[in-house]
Amino acid sequence: AVRALVMSALFRASATGVVLATGHGAPTITAEVVGHDEDDEAAAAGGGGLWWVVQVSTAHDGFNAYRIKRRYRQFDVLDKTLRAAFQGVPDLPGKAGWLSSSDKDFLDKRKAGLSSYLRSITLDPALSQNEDVRSFLELGSAEELFVRLQEKEHFCNLAVLEKDKALEAQRQRVAALTGENGRAQHDIQALEAQIAEAARGREEAKAAADAALGLARQQVGQLEEAVLAAQAAEAEAVDTRRATAQRLEVQE
């Protein structure tokens, strides 16, 4: 009990996070899975009764060390909690269903994988100072830790759900804008078609007007020729009458 109190005192909150006291004054912590225990009662009830034994050391020489027990589910909840808050979280070995102490080869691989996971976390400056990592490695009730991590996971899931809702709202907005843009493009194309049709009508009307003007000019030319011919005929008739009158005067 005294050792547990001493080791729990090694975890103290500061303005920047958790302080792990060492003989050299520098925060140092290591954690590795050293074995496993099987909960006979849980196994007999048909549930997963496997505990992973984690040795936590707070100094390089391993003097200030203690052991805790954690289930894989607690590793999994911690991993989800960290991934919701950090990027670059190391990979946790995948879940493999119910295991027993007879699966030695797999248990050895799982132990090595979990040790590598904890080693990566404790070597990371940000992750090693995280409150959830500190709670995971503290001495104390595993049930209390599990409850805290589950609550944390619940809030993380709620945050993810809110982000998903916001993302879906953005997607719907984009879809609506895309639809509006599509309708606008359709209207623009219809207007362009109307403009093109009006331009064709204008060209056709201009061509018809030019043809009518040409015909009118031709008709005017013909009328001018007819007037000139009539004037010439009238002048000739006048000359003829004059000549006739002169001959009559001479005969008298």
XYZ file of C-alpha atoms in Angstrom:
252
model
C 0.000 0.000 0.000
C 2.860 2.372 0.848
C 4.513 1.608 -2.489
C 1.234 2.245 -4.298
C 0.897 5.640 -2.590
C 4.475 6.527 -3.486
C 4.013 5.523 -7.116
C 0.692 7.349 -7.390
C 2.406 10.471 -6.062
C 4.809 10.299 -8.981
C 1.925 11.472 -11.188
C 1.304 15.135 -10.362
C -0.591 17.636 -12.513
C 1.286 20.772 -13.516
C 0.501 23.747 -15.743
C 1.864 21.858 -18.733
C 0.556 18.380 -17.942
C 1.756 15.390 -15.959
C 5.082 15.519 -14.154
C 6.808 12.176 -13.687
C 9.450 12.656 -11.006
C 12.825 10.970 -11.495
C 16.124 11.097 -9.697
C 17.558 13.280 -12.468
C 14.713 15.801 -12.383
C 13.631 14.988 -15.968
C 10.213 13.412 -16.653
C 10.861 9.826 -17.789
C 8.451 6.946 -18.086
C 8.474 3.586 -19.805
C 5.737 0.993 -20.067
C 5.707 -2.514 -21.486
C 3.478 -5.558 -21.360
C 5.284 -8.253 -19.386
C 2.629 -10.937 -19.285
C -1.038 -11.748 -18.912
C -3.489 -13.111 -16.368
C -6.754 -14.877 -16.982
C -9.863 -14.072 -14.983
C -11.236 -17.542 -14.295
C -14.683 -16.278 -13.291
C -15.080 -14.175 -16.432
C -13.776 -17.016 -18.605
C -16.182 -19.474 -16.986
C -19.058 -17.087 -17.712
C -18.146 -17.181 -21.396
C -16.598 -13.701 -21.571
C -13.100 -12.503 -22.294
C -11.200 -13.051 -19.073
C -7.730 -11.955 -20.220
C -5.802 -9.206 -18.430
C -2.570 -7.776 -19.802
C 0.067 -7.072 -17.149
C 1.812 -3.753 -17.793
C 5.004 -2.769 -15.999
C 5.369 0.994 -15.639
C 8.783 2.420 -14.779
C 9.381 6.053 -13.878
C 13.190 5.995 -13.984
C 15.772 4.576 -16.364
C 17.037 2.036 -13.824
C 13.560 0.573 -13.298
C 13.713 1.072 -9.531
C 10.508 3.074 -9.379
C 8.363 0.500 -11.131
C 4.965 -0.990 -10.549
C 2.571 -3.252 -12.393
C -1.007 -2.710 -13.475
C -3.548 -4.868 -15.285
C -5.469 -3.698 -18.288
C -7.872 -5.422 -20.659
C -7.555 -5.082 -24.420
C -10.827 -3.150 -24.414
C -9.142 -0.479 -22.274
C -6.268 -0.259 -24.773
C -8.843 0.096 -27.554
C -10.774 2.882 -25.793
C -7.524 4.739 -25.042
C -6.502 4.428 -28.691
C -9.829 5.830 -29.944
C -9.620 8.684 -27.434
C -6.100 9.618 -28.546
C -6.985 9.417 -32.241
C -9.845 11.841 -31.667
C -7.400 14.409 -30.250
C -4.054 13.754 -31.976
C -2.612 12.898 -35.365
C 0.100 10.309 -35.879
C -1.055 7.990 -33.084
C 0.744 4.618 -33.418
C -1.272 1.626 -34.586
C -2.843 -0.589 -31.958
C -2.722 -4.346 -32.686
C -6.092 -5.433 -34.062
C -8.716 -7.157 -31.985
C -8.811 -10.943 -32.390
C -11.873 -11.948 -30.405
C -11.775 -14.129 -27.297
C -8.368 -15.462 -26.302
C -7.194 -17.864 -23.623
C -3.846 -18.649 -22.069
C -3.502 -21.640 -24.429
C -2.963 -19.398 -27.475
C 0.710 -18.921 -26.643
C 2.051 -17.914 -30.056
C -0.616 -15.335 -30.622
C -0.401 -14.075 -27.053
C 3.332 -13.527 -27.474
C 2.727 -11.532 -30.658
C -0.058 -9.569 -28.988
C 2.155 -8.831 -25.985
C 4.938 -7.577 -28.262
C 2.462 -5.462 -30.242
C 0.950 -3.868 -27.139
C 4.421 -3.215 -25.719
C 5.435 -1.502 -28.959
C 2.246 0.571 -28.819
C 2.901 1.714 -25.239
C 6.563 2.366 -26.000
C 5.647 4.628 -28.917
C 3.155 6.544 -26.776
C 5.505 7.072 -23.836
C 8.287 8.247 -26.159
C 6.052 10.848 -27.786
C 6.326 14.207 -25.939
C 2.681 15.134 -26.468
C 1.076 11.717 -25.996
C 3.108 10.871 -22.896
C 1.783 14.003 -21.166
C -1.837 13.366 -22.123
C -4.280 13.052 -19.229
C -5.828 9.859 -20.585
C -2.414 8.213 -20.993
C -1.542 9.263 -17.448
C -4.796 7.767 -16.141
C -4.200 4.584 -18.124
C -0.766 4.114 -16.516
C -1.763 5.111 -12.984
C -2.081 2.691 -10.133
C -5.696 2.403 -9.044
C -8.962 0.742 -9.872
C -9.039 -0.650 -13.380
C -12.831 -0.416 -13.275
C -12.662 3.311 -12.496
C -10.195 3.806 -15.340
C -12.443 1.886 -17.699
C -15.423 4.040 -16.758
C -13.417 7.250 -17.272
C -12.164 6.099 -20.643
C -15.642 5.017 -21.697
C -16.992 8.442 -20.742
C -14.175 10.040 -22.710
C -14.945 7.799 -25.676
C -18.615 8.746 -25.437
C -17.818 12.456 -25.604
C -15.385 11.840 -28.460
C -18.079 9.930 -30.332
C -20.488 12.813 -29.760
C -17.899 15.257 -31.097
C -17.337 13.047 -34.145
C -21.107 12.813 -34.639
C -21.430 16.607 -34.547
C -18.598 16.910 -37.064
C -20.314 14.330 -39.274
C -23.561 16.306 -39.081
C -21.762 19.525 -39.983
C -20.010 17.750 -42.856
C -23.295 16.324 -44.123
C -24.864 19.794 -43.959
C -21.966 21.135 -46.013
C -22.367 18.310 -48.513
C -26.077 19.059 -48.862
C -25.300 22.744 -49.331
C -22.758 21.897 -52.032
C -25.311 19.624 -53.713
C -27.919 22.403 -53.589
C -25.476 24.923 -55.016
C -24.499 22.422 -57.688
C -28.179 21.985 -58.582
C -28.696 25.742 -58.672
C -25.620 26.102 -60.827
C -26.926 23.403 -63.154
C -30.243 25.202 -63.489
C -28.439 28.496 -64.082
C -26.319 26.857 -66.777
C -29.496 25.522 -68.405
C -31.048 29.003 -68.343
C -27.877 30.500 -69.810
C -27.878 27.941 -72.608
C -31.555 28.693 -73.327
C -30.813 32.431 -73.479
C -27.846 31.815 -75.756
C -30.088 29.753 -78.052
C -32.665 32.555 -78.101
C -29.966 35.126 -78.895
C -28.635 32.932 -81.702
C -32.160 32.488 -83.075
C -32.753 36.249 -82.916
C -29.443 36.846 -84.699
C -30.444 34.430 -87.456
C -33.824 36.158 -87.763
C -32.097 39.528 -87.989
C -29.806 38.290 -90.765
C -32.739 36.800 -92.656
C -34.752 40.036 -92.294
C -31.757 42.083 -93.442
C -31.326 39.841 -96.483
C -35.033 40.173 -97.345
C -34.868 43.955 -96.920
C -31.786 44.157 -99.121
C -33.551 42.083 -101.806
C -36.657 44.288 -101.646
C -34.512 47.426 -101.849
C -32.691 46.046 -104.895
C -35.999 45.249 -106.589
C -37.325 48.734 -105.805
C -34.212 50.338 -107.255
C -34.621 48.228 -110.403
C -38.238 49.303 -110.710
C -37.260 52.968 -110.218
C -34.681 52.594 -112.984
C -37.295 51.144 -115.298
C -39.701 53.994 -114.500
C -36.988 56.566 -115.163
C -36.321 54.953 -118.580
C -40.063 54.993 -119.367
C -40.302 58.687 -118.423
C -37.333 59.535 -120.622
C -38.872 57.579 -123.535
C -42.198 59.380 -123.074
C -40.461 62.749 -122.976
C -38.558 61.906 -126.185
C -41.776 60.809 -127.908
C -43.552 63.999 -126.822
C -40.672 66.154 -128.112
C -40.741 64.313 -131.408
C -44.508 64.845 -131.687
C -44.078 68.570 -131.010
C -41.434 68.806 -133.711
C -43.701 66.966 -136.131
C -46.604 69.333 -135.444
C -44.372 72.363 -135.950
C -43.082 71.045 -139.263
C -46.618 70.341 -140.455
C -47.785 73.830 -139.484
C -44.894 75.427 -141.355
C -45.700 73.473 -144.557
C -49.302 74.568 -144.391
C -48.287 78.200 -144.040
C -46.054 77.983 -147.116
C -48.802 76.440 -149.237
C -51.157 79.256 -148.432
